[in-house]
XYZ file of C-alpha atoms in Angstrom:
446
model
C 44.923 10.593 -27.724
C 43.901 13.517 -29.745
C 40.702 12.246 -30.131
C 39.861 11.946 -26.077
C 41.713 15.272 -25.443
C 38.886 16.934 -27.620
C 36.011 14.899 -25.999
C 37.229 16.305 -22.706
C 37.099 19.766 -24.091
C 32.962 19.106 -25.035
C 30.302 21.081 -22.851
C 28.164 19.187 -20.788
C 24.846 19.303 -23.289
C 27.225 17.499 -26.102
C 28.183 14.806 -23.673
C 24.411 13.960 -22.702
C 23.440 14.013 -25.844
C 26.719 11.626 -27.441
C 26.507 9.376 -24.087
C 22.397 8.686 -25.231
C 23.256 7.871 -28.686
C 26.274 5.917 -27.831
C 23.500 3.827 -25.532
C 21.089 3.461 -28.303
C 23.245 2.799 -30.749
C 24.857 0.231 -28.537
C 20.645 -1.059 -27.804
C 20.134 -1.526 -31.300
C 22.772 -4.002 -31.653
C 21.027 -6.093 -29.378
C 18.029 -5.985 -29.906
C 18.773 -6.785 -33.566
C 20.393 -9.678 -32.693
C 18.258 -13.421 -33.195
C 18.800 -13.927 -29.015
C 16.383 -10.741 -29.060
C 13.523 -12.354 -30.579
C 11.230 -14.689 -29.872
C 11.608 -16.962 -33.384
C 15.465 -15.968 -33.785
C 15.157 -14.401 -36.406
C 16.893 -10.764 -37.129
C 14.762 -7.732 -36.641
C 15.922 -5.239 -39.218
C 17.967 -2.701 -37.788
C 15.884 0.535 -38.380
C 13.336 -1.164 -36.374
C 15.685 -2.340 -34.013
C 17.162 1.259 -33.838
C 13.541 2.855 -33.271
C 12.441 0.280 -30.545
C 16.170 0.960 -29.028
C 15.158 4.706 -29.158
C 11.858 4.137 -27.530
C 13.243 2.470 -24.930
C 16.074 4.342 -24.011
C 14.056 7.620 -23.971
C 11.303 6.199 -22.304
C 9.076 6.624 -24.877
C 6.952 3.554 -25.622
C 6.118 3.840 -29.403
C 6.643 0.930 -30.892
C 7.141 -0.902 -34.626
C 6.411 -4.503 -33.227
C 4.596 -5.575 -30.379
C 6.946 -6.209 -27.215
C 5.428 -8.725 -25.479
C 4.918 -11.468 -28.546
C 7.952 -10.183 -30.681
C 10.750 -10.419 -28.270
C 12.556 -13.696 -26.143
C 13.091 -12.951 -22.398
C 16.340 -11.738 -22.858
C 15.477 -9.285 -25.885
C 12.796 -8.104 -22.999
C 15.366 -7.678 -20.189
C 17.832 -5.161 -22.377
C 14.694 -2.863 -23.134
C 14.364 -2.803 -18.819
C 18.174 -2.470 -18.670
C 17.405 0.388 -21.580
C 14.705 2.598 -20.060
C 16.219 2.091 -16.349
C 19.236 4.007 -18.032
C 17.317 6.140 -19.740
C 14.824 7.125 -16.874
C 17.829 7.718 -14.529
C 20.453 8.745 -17.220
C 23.776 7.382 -17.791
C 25.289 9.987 -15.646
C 23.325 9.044 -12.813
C 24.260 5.184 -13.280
C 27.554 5.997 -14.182
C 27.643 8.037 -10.502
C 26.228 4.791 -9.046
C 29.139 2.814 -10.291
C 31.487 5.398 -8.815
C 30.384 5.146 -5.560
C 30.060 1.248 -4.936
C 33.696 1.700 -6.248
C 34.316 4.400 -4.138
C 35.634 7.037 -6.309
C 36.214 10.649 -6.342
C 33.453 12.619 -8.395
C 35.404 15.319 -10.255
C 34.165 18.617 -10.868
C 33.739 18.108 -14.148
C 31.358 15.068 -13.458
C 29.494 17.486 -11.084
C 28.526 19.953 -13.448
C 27.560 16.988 -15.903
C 25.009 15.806 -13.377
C 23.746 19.255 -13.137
C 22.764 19.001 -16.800
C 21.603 15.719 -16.571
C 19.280 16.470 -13.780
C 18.505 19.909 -15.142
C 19.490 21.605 -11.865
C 20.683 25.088 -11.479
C 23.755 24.709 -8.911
C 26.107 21.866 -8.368
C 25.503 22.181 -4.592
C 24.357 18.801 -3.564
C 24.387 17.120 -5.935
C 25.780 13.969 -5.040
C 23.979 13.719 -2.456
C 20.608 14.150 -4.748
C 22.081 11.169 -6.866
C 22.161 8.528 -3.949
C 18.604 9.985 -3.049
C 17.623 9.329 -6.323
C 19.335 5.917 -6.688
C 17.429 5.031 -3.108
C 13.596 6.172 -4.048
C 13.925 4.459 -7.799
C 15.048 1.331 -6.160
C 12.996 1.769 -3.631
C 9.891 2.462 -5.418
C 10.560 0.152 -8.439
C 10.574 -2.699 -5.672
C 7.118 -2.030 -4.198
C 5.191 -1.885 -7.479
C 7.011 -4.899 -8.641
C 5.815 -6.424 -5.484
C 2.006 -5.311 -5.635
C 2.118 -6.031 -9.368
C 3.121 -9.526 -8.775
C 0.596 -10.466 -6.137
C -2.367 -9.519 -9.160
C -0.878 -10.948 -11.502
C -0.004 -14.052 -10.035
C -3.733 -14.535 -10.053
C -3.657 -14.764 -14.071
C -0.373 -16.444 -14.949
C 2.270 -18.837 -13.247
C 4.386 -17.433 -10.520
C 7.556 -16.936 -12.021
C 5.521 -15.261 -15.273
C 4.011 -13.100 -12.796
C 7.395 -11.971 -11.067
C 8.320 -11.326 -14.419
C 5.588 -9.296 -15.387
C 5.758 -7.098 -12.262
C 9.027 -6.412 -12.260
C 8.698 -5.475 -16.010
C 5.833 -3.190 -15.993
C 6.750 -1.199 -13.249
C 10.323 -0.254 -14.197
C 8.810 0.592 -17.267
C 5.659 2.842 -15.306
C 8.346 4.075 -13.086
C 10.560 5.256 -15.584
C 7.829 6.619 -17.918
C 8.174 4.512 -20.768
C 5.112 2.591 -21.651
C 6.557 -0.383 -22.828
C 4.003 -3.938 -21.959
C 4.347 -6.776 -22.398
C 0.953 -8.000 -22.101
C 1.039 -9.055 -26.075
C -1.222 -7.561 -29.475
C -0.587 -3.882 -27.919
C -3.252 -4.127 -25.394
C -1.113 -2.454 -23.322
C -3.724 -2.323 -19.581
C -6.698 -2.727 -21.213
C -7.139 -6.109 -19.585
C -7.232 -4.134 -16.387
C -9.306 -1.452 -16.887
C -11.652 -1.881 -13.806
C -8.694 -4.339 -11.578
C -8.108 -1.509 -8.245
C -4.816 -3.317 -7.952
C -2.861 -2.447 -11.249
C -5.037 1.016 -11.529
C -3.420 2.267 -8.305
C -0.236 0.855 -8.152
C 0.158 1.962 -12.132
C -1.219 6.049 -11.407
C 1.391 6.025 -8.110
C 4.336 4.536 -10.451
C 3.753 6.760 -12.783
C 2.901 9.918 -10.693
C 5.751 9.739 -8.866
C 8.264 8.599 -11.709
C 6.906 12.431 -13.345
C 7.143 14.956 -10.233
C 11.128 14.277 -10.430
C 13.326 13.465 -7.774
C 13.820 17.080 -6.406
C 10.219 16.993 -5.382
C 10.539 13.782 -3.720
C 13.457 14.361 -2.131
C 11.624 17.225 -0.374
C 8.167 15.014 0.193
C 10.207 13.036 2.097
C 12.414 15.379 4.035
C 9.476 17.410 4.763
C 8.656 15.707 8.351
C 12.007 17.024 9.497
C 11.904 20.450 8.173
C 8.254 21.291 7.626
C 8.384 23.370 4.175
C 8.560 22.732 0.238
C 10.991 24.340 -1.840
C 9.006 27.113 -4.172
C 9.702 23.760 -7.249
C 7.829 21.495 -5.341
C 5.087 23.848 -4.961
C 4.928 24.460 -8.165
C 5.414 21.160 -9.566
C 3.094 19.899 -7.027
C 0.045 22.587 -7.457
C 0.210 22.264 -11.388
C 0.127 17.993 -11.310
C -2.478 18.025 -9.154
C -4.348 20.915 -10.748
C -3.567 18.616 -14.499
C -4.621 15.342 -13.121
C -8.227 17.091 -11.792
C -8.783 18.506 -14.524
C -8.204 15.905 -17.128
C -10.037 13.559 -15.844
C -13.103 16.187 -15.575
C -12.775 16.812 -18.732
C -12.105 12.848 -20.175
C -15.016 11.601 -18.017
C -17.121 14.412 -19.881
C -16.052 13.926 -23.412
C -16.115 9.941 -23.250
C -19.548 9.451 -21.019
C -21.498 8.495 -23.355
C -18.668 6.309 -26.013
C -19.898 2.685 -25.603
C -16.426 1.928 -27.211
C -14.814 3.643 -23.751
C -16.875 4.527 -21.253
C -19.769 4.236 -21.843
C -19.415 0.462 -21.210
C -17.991 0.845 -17.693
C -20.123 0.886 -14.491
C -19.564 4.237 -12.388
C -16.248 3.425 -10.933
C -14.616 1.875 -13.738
C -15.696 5.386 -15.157
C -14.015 7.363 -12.618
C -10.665 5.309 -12.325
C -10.884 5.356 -15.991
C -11.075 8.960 -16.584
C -8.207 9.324 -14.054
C -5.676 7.170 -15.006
C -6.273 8.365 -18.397
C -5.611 12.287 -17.496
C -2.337 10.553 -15.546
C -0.607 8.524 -18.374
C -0.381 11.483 -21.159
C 2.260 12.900 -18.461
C 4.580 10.673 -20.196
C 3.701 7.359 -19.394
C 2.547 5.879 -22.449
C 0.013 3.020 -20.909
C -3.509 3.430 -20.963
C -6.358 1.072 -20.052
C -8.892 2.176 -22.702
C -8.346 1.885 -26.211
C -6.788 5.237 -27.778
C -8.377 4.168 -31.259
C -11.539 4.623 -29.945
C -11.440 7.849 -28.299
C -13.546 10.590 -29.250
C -11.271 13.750 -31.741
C -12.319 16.073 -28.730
C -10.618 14.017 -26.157
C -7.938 12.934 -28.801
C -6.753 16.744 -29.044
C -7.130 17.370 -25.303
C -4.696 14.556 -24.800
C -2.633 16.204 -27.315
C -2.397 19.272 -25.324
C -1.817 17.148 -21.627
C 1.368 15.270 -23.360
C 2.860 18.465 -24.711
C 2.888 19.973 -21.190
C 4.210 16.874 -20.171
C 6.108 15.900 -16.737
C 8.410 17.868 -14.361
C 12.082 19.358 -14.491
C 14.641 16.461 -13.105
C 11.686 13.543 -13.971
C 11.503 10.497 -15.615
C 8.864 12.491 -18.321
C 9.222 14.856 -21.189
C 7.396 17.747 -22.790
C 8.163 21.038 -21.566
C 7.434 20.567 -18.066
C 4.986 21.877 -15.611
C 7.137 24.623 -14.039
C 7.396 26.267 -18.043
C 3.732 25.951 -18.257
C 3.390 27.387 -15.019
C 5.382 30.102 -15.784
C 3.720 30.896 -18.891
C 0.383 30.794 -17.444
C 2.043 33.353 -14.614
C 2.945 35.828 -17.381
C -0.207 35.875 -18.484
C -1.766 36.615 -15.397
C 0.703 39.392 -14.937
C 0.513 40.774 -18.287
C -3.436 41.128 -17.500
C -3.202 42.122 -14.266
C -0.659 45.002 -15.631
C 2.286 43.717 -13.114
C 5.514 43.349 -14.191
C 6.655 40.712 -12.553
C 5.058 36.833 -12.181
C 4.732 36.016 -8.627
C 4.289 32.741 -7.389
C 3.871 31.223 -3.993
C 4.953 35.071 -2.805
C 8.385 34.420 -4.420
C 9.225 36.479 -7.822
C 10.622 35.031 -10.861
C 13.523 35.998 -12.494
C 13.401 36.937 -16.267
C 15.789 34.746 -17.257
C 12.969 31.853 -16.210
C 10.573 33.259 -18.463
C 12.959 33.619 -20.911
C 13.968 30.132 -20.813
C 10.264 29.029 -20.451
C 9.349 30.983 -23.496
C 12.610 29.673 -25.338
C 11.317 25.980 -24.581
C 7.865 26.175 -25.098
C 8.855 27.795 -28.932
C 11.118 25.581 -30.302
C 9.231 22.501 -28.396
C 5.829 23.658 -30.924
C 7.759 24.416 -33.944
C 9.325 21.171 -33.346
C 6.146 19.673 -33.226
C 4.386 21.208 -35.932
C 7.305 20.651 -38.751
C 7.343 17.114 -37.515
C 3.437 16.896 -38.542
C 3.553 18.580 -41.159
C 6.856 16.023 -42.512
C 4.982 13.244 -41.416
C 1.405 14.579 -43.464
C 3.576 14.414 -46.555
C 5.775 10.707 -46.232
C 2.222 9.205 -44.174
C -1.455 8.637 -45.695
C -2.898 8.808 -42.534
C -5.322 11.611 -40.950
C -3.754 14.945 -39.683
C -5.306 14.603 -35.995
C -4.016 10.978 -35.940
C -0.222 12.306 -36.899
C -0.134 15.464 -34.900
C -1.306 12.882 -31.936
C 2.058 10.828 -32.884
C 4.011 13.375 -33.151
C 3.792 15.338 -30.054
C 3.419 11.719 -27.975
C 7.033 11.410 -29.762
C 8.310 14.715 -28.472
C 6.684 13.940 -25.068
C 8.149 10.780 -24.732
C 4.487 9.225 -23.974
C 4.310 6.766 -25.945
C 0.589 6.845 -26.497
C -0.577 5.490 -30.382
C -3.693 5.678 -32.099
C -2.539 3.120 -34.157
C 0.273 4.800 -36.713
C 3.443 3.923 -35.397
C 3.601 0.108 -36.816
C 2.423 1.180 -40.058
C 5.006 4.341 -40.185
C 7.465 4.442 -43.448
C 10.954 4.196 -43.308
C 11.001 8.184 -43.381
C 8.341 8.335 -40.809
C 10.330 5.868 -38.644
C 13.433 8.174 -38.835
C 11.980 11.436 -38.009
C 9.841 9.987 -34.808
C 12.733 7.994 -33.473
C 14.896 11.582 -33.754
C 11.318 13.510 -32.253
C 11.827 11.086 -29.408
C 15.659 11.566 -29.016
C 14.950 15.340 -29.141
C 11.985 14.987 -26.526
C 14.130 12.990 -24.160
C 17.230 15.505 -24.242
C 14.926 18.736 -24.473
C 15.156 20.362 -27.478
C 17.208 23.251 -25.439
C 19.753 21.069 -24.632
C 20.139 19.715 -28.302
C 20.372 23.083 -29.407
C 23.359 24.035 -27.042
C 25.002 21.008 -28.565
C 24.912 20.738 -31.588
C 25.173 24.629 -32.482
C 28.224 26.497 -31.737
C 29.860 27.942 -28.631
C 28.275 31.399 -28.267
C 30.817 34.152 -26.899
C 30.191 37.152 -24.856
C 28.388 39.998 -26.055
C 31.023 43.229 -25.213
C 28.421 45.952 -25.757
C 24.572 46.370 -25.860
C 22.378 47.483 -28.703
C 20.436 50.912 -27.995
C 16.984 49.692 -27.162
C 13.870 49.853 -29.568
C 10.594 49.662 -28.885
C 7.434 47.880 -31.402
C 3.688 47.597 -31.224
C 2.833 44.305 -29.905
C -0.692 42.976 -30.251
């Protein structure tokens, strides 16, 4: 009694992150169990916990290959894991409650405000069932267009399967395939079919479900909230120029490429500036890619996907905002101005906040990793930040990770899925009130 009494009294950033490891913890279970695997035997529990990590934070790195290592069912509780992960147990547990047509207390409210990173409890509920509509929604169509191609390759009821499989997992971010030896889409890397109907899946699983609820609202009232603008400006601005830059830097690779006719180039060089926003598929082989376009994907899966998404990283609005103050600080303004709206300073703050503990999470990680891994540095730093991002994007070191190296992704991923922000207000202590203000002090900066 005591025990539930003090759970009550938690804040809502220590019940996310307990209600995630209870699911994982719970996922690991399974998936260690001999059902889970397609020879029945046991897969040892800190790979089982990793995989159950992955999954459930929509990640996509994994120790064994998913499509040859697990049975059908061991393959149906990673869906059930990274549809609960993508959506978040609050906003499945909300589901539940309405079907059974309960009250949602106010206390539940202010827990789906963390969940979906929002910044008043004002419609809330009414976001949820939005949500719960489009991912359906959505999740159905792909699985649909998926099946029609691949029933082309496979047996019908493989191919229903498969679609429904893949584009949960695209949806949801978390580059998990089960296509078998880690090919991952490289079987598909010219098909128009999977292409488009993986980028859409994947594009729309990032902006996050604010941005679609107003996309689809906008007919009746004609305007975007300043977030969607945002969101939607600095995708699109991403996506352009990645694949710019990709189609550049891997022309020429006959290993990428440079073995593709012009529009297996183009499609090519777009999906891969798409799927570093957290998706963790790609249709050209990662191992292969040029150290320029290695880093530069490095950079696209730090920024990541947007607030309220499906993705990690640190968003688009915080790079956005960092990019604004910038442009202020240059222009010698002193406030950043988007879309003719100001910002307030406790964005930037928070944006500045993120983006600092998100790189110094990053680098120690690396650095760990450099020291417990004989591989190269760009090959770890590559792992580490697709960990944080919840990509799932490998150049090949995840398998062949230590035990040590195993631990310290799966808790990169964790942290990446939560936001390190939110893991902080967790697991440190409650912070009081300040009652007076220090006299103010001025430095030399720069």
């Amino acid at each position: 009694m005591k025990l539930s009494s003090n759970v009550l009294k938690w804040s809502p950033p220590r019940i996310l992150v307990s209600g995630f490891a209870l699911i994982i913890l719970l996922g690991a279970i399974l998936l260690s169990m001999p059902f889970a695997s397609a020879s029945g035997q046991q897969l040892p529990f800190l790979d089982a916990l990793f995989t159950a990590t992955s999954a459930t934070c929509v990640t996509g790195l994994v120790v064994v290959d998913t499509g040859t290592y697990f049975s059908v069912p061991g393959q149906i509780v990673l869906m059930c894991l990274f549809q609960l992960g993508g959506l978040g147990f609050m906003t499945m547990a909300t589901l539940i409650a309405l079907v059974l047509r309960k009250r949602i207390s106010l206390r539940e409210r202010l827990l789906l405000q963390e969940a979906m990173n929002q910044t008043s409890m004002e419609g809330i509920v009414r976001l949820i069932r939005r949500v719960l509509i489009y991912s359906i929604t959505i999740e159905l169509i792909g699985a649909a267009l998926f099946s029609f191609r691949f029933a082309f390759d496979m047996p019908l009821g493989k191919a229903l399967f498969f679609g429904a499989f893949h584009a949960v997992s695209l949806f949801n971010n978390a580059g998990f395939d089960i296509f078998g030896e880690y090919r991952s889409l490289t079987l598909y890397v010219s098909d128009p079919i999977v292409n488009v109907t993986a980028m859409l899946l994947i594009i729309t699983g990032g902006l996050g479900f604010i941005v679609m609820a107003d996309l689809m609202e906008y007919r009746k009232n004609r305007k975007l909230s300043l977030h969607s603008k945002v969101v939607l400006s600095m995708t699109g601005t991403l996506i352009a120029v990645g694949t710019i830059v990709i189609f550049i830097f891997e022309f020429s690779n006959t290993k990428t490429l440079g073995s593709l006719d012009w529009g297996g180039k183009i499609m090519s060089s777009f999906f891969q500036s798409i799927t570093p926003r957290t998706a963790g598929v790609n249709t050209l082989d990662y191992t292969a890619l040029r150290q320029a376009t290695v880093f530069f994907t490095i950079i696209l899966m730090f920024i990541g996907a947007s607030p309220g998404s499906t993705g990690g990283g640190i968003k688009t609005t915080t790079f956005t905002t960092l990019i604004g103050a910038v442009i202020a600080m240059i222009r010698g303004r002193d406030d950043i101005v988007l879309f003719r709206y100001r910002l307030g300073k406790d964005r930037i703050f928070k944006a500045l906040t993120i983006t600092l503990i998100s790189l110094a999470l990053v680098i120690v990680v690396t650095m760990v990793l450099s020291t417990t891994e004989d591989q190269a540095f760009i090959k770890l730093l590559f792992e580490a930040t697709s960990a944080f991002g919840t990509v799932g994007l490998s150049v090949g070191v995840t398998p062949e990770l230590s035990y040590v190296g195993k631990i310290i992704i799966a808790f990169t991923m964790f942290a990446g899925r939560l936001g390190p922000l939110t893991l902080a207000y967790a697991l440190g202590p409650r912070t009081e009130k300040e009652l007076y203000r220090h006299p103010e002090g001025k430095i030399t900066i720069g």
